[in-house]
Amino acid sequence: MRSLTLAEARERSSLLTVTSYAVDLDLDQGAEVFGSRTSVRFTCAHPGADSWVDLKARSVETVSLNGRPLDPADVADGRLPLRDLAADNELVVAATMAYSHDGQGLHRATDPADDRDYVYGHLFLDAAPSVYACFDQPDLKAPYDVTVRAPLDWIVLGNGAATQSGAGTWHLETTKPLATYFMTVCAGPYVSVRDEHDGVPLGVHARASLREPLERHAAELFDVTKRSFDYFHDLFGIRYPFGEYHQVFVPEFNAGAMENPGCVTFRDQYLYRGAATRDELLTRANTVSHEMSHMWFGDIVTMKWWDDLWLNESFAEYMSHRCLVDATDFTDAWVDSSIVRKVWGYGAERSPSTHPVAGVEALDAQSALQNFDGISYAKGAATLRQLIAYVGDDRFIAGVRAYLTDKSYGNGTLADFLAAIETASGKDLTAWSRAWLLTADRDTISVEVQEQGGVVGSAVVHRESPADRAADRPHAFDVAGWTDGREVARVRTTVSADETVLAELEGGPVPALLLPNASDLTWARVRLDDATVAGLREQLSQVPDEQARAVVWSALVDGVHGATVDPRDFLDVFDAAWPVETNSSILTRVASYAEHRVVPFFVPRAEQADALARLNRAGTALLERATPGTTESLAAARLVAGTSDDEALLQAWADGQGLPAGLEDDGDFRWIVVRNLASRGLVDAGDIDAFRAKDDTLQGGLNALMCRASLPDPEAKAWAWQQLTGQEGRSNYEMVHLARGFWAAPDDALVADYVPRYFTDVPAMSGWVGEDALSRVVLVAYPRVFTEETARLSADTIARDDLTPAVHRSLVDADAELREALASRAAFGAAV
């Protein structure tokens, strides 16, 4: 299928104005296909001109333009030509569409818990034509009238309030003008909890087998929803305009959530079946608030073209954290951002695929999808914090309100937004935007202190810009210092030169730990001085400022990836500081980084067993003293479950014996234990099937696939590879879980033969797997055999000219992580 180009989009939007869509979907035609009838009305600025409509159908039954029949056989490459247009036009298309199983388009999944089917629409980025005929680009917005026919025991939800007009027939209320990728329908035997707030009807919905966690979590979901509504109504000065507000937790969802107006879809793992740590609840609350902020940034005002994706995601990222801190109990949301979102963004910035926050001209829609990453989210949010420091918060909000008001129900661009902020602030943002928005990569900031007579004689902030992407970025941040848990220095500064003297520190005590960007206000690589790194084992656990502790851990993770911090030193600090950590986000995320990234990627295989034993000892120590049922206890138990080599303990936990309090009936925790057993060869496929029988759910099936792929024997690996790369009809989630387990092996020899196969078999999957799903498979399935030969094969594959954009981008990013691992092992004396 051809991907829409920017030039084509500009040409079509200059010619056409879409006035309305009427979409009829028949979801009662079985499990494979559904009927789609679209009537779209539009005007043409130059009567007699030609254009096209986007259509990706299994088959096309009838087409008419202004009552004139068109030949369905004219559809080619997902496009139906429209010739000799009138000033006012009506196109009617009747087609049969295919349900998807890769999370794109209209996805249909069967819940093995009760064998009932669930459907949801995910039309981002260019999947709308696989559901209905449309002019699929973000600047051709129009209102929708949607009718759905569904099985009698299903309910239907969508962008407009749904009413049942007859047995199995549902009508959705006419919407405000929407971009094509926001149209959605969710249908199935969903269960619901409903509420209302400030005149807005609310609903949360999930599969029938998730009724218990849905009802258990509904009160908290509604609380965050209501607080976010109040906050954004007050902040933006524009009321939510899309009628009802439904949040639907759907199966096999590729992203975290999608901001469909009035009908937000979420991955249903957010309905935690078992115990949840506080940071998991914070992540979910942040996602709820993030998607709601999109009702203004993205839905009321939509980017004109995909190169302004940051106008959606950077703002939602920033606004959701701001909302959580100001309006909910999750006042440590920025701490979570530091150790989760910014670590993700810094990883994207380290890759050769790094790009500016804004201004990257996406020549076609699929190319734009590749920049949907940690830079558009985390870096964009950090950039907005710097913009606020530059112009002032009141003026920033005034500009935001003006932008949203002026562009309501239309489209906006970077130039539109900057003009609104310039008008509100009276400041010229040309140089600022060039440095922060239009130039890729990040600066490095550090502080050099000279001691004199036992005190600070001089202190200088160094700002280093990448030589190949130089930018004169002003940074507003603070520098703080601690000694034995006591804060001995804190200076707020704005750095606009390569060297800035911190006179305020002169004459004060020399801190044992000195931290630039202590409150994590800017976006930069933080380089810790040698004395601070040496003192972290004793000093970090004593620092009372959790935001600062998060910045330190982020800097250590960044340093390990950048081959400036020995992974052994990271583990030394982990031993000393992690068991006494009190912030839930730091506690759980640092443990996850240590277990799943630092040890398998950067610690040589010969040392990995000892490294995992260190993590296990730290987890065991915390588990023994943590209060049962707390985040500390759960985080410790998960670490022990994933790292222990104690067969008796693991078998007992897997069988439900002697479990830590609160985990007695936690199926998700059991699968952590079973995966550890499987990877060590302490269970077999039959045992895994028995555990699967105890958890006869969608998630249980996925975990069973991952565990079977983890078994350390040739037959299991051959089976898993065939299931992953063969055209077996596996869903997007099944492929990812198979990939997660595959490279687990006691030594490279077991999986070495699959390294060259990865570089041929996985890219070929683009023939039957959608780009969004495949981009995740490419990353997760990338070989965990860290050798120069893997790097050579990787480079040769990246150089091919037949890769799809998603495969190429994911390969570049995975290759960058491989080369980071090789560089670290070379730097710290480890044999490759």
mmCIF file of N, CA and C in Angstrom, residues 339 549 553-554 557 570 574 578 581 584-595 598 615:
data_model
loop_
_atom_site.group_PDB
_atom_site.id
_atom_site.type_symbol
_atom_site.label_atom_id
_atom_site.label_comp_id
_atom_site.label_asym_id
_atom_site.label_seq_id
_atom_site.Cartn_x
_atom_site.Cartn_y
_atom_site.Cartn_z
ATOM 1 N N ILE A 339 12.902 9.012 36.120
ATOM 2 C CA ILE A 339 13.485 7.675 36.119
ATOM 3 C C ILE A 339 12.827 6.754 35.095
ATOM 4 N N ARG A 549 17.685 11.986 43.851
ATOM 5 C CA ARG A 549 18.096 10.578 43.741
ATOM 6 C C ARG A 549 17.734 10.024 42.367
ATOM 7 N N TRP A 553 20.324 8.339 39.565
ATOM 8 C CA TRP A 553 20.147 7.030 38.933
ATOM 9 C C TRP A 553 20.048 7.163 37.415
ATOM 10 N N SER A 554 19.352 8.187 36.943
ATOM 11 C CA SER A 554 19.264 8.428 35.510
ATOM 12 C C SER A 554 20.650 8.659 34.917
ATOM 13 N N VAL A 557 22.459 5.286 34.727
ATOM 14 C CA VAL A 557 21.970 4.488 33.601
ATOM 15 C C VAL A 557 22.547 5.030 32.297
ATOM 16 N N PHE A 570 27.798 0.461 38.883
ATOM 17 C CA PHE A 570 26.343 0.605 39.003
ATOM 18 C C PHE A 570 25.810 -0.404 40.012
ATOM 19 N N PHE A 574 23.891 0.021 43.537
ATOM 20 C CA PHE A 574 22.623 -0.681 43.745
ATOM 21 C C PHE A 574 22.639 -1.412 45.082
ATOM 22 N N TRP A 578 19.847 0.793 46.825
ATOM 23 C CA TRP A 578 18.507 0.319 46.434
ATOM 24 C C TRP A 578 17.713 -0.283 47.593
ATOM 25 N N GLU A 581 15.799 2.380 49.423
ATOM 26 C CA GLU A 581 15.061 3.376 48.646
ATOM 27 C C GLU A 581 13.589 3.382 49.066
ATOM 28 N N SER A 584 8.700 4.795 45.192
ATOM 29 C CA SER A 584 8.287 3.584 44.490
ATOM 30 C C SER A 584 8.805 3.541 43.056
ATOM 31 N N SER A 585 8.807 4.681 42.366
ATOM 32 C CA SER A 585 9.261 4.688 40.975
ATOM 33 C C SER A 585 10.735 4.338 40.880
ATOM 34 N N ILE A 586 11.541 4.930 41.752
ATOM 35 C CA ILE A 586 12.968 4.617 41.745
ATOM 36 C C ILE A 586 13.182 3.158 42.110
ATOM 37 N N LEU A 587 12.482 2.706 43.129
ATOM 38 C CA LEU A 587 12.668 1.343 43.618
ATOM 39 C C LEU A 587 12.392 0.319 42.530
ATOM 40 N N THR A 588 11.244 0.408 41.888
ATOM 41 C CA THR A 588 10.867 -0.618 40.920
ATOM 42 C C THR A 588 11.609 -0.460 39.605
ATOM 43 N N ARG A 589 11.787 0.766 39.139
ATOM 44 C CA ARG A 589 12.418 0.957 37.829
ATOM 45 C C ARG A 589 13.908 0.655 37.861
ATOM 46 N N VAL A 590 14.595 1.048 38.913
ATOM 47 C CA VAL A 590 16.030 0.755 38.998
ATOM 48 C C VAL A 590 16.247 -0.756 39.086
ATOM 49 N N ALA A 591 15.387 -1.449 39.832
ATOM 50 C CA ALA A 591 15.499 -2.904 39.888
ATOM 51 C C ALA A 591 15.287 -3.513 38.510
ATOM 52 N N SER A 592 14.317 -2.995 37.771
ATOM 53 C CA SER A 592 14.054 -3.509 36.430
ATOM 54 C C SER A 592 15.226 -3.242 35.502
ATOM 55 N N TYR A 593 15.792 -2.018 35.560
ATOM 56 C CA TYR A 593 16.967 -1.724 34.727
ATOM 57 C C TYR A 593 18.110 -2.668 35.066
ATOM 58 N N ALA A 594 18.339 -2.876 36.345
ATOM 59 C CA ALA A 594 19.456 -3.725 36.761
ATOM 60 C C ALA A 594 19.281 -5.150 36.246
ATOM 61 N N GLU A 595 18.064 -5.704 36.421
ATOM 62 C CA GLU A 595 17.831 -7.096 36.057
ATOM 63 C C GLU A 595 17.735 -7.309 34.559
ATOM 64 N N VAL A 598 21.000 -3.816 32.568
ATOM 65 C CA VAL A 598 22.412 -3.712 32.938
ATOM 66 C C VAL A 598 23.076 -5.086 32.936
ATOM 67 N N LEU A 615 21.843 -9.091 42.903
ATOM 68 C CA LEU A 615 20.501 -8.512 42.878
ATOM 69 C C LEU A 615 19.564 -9.324 43.757
#
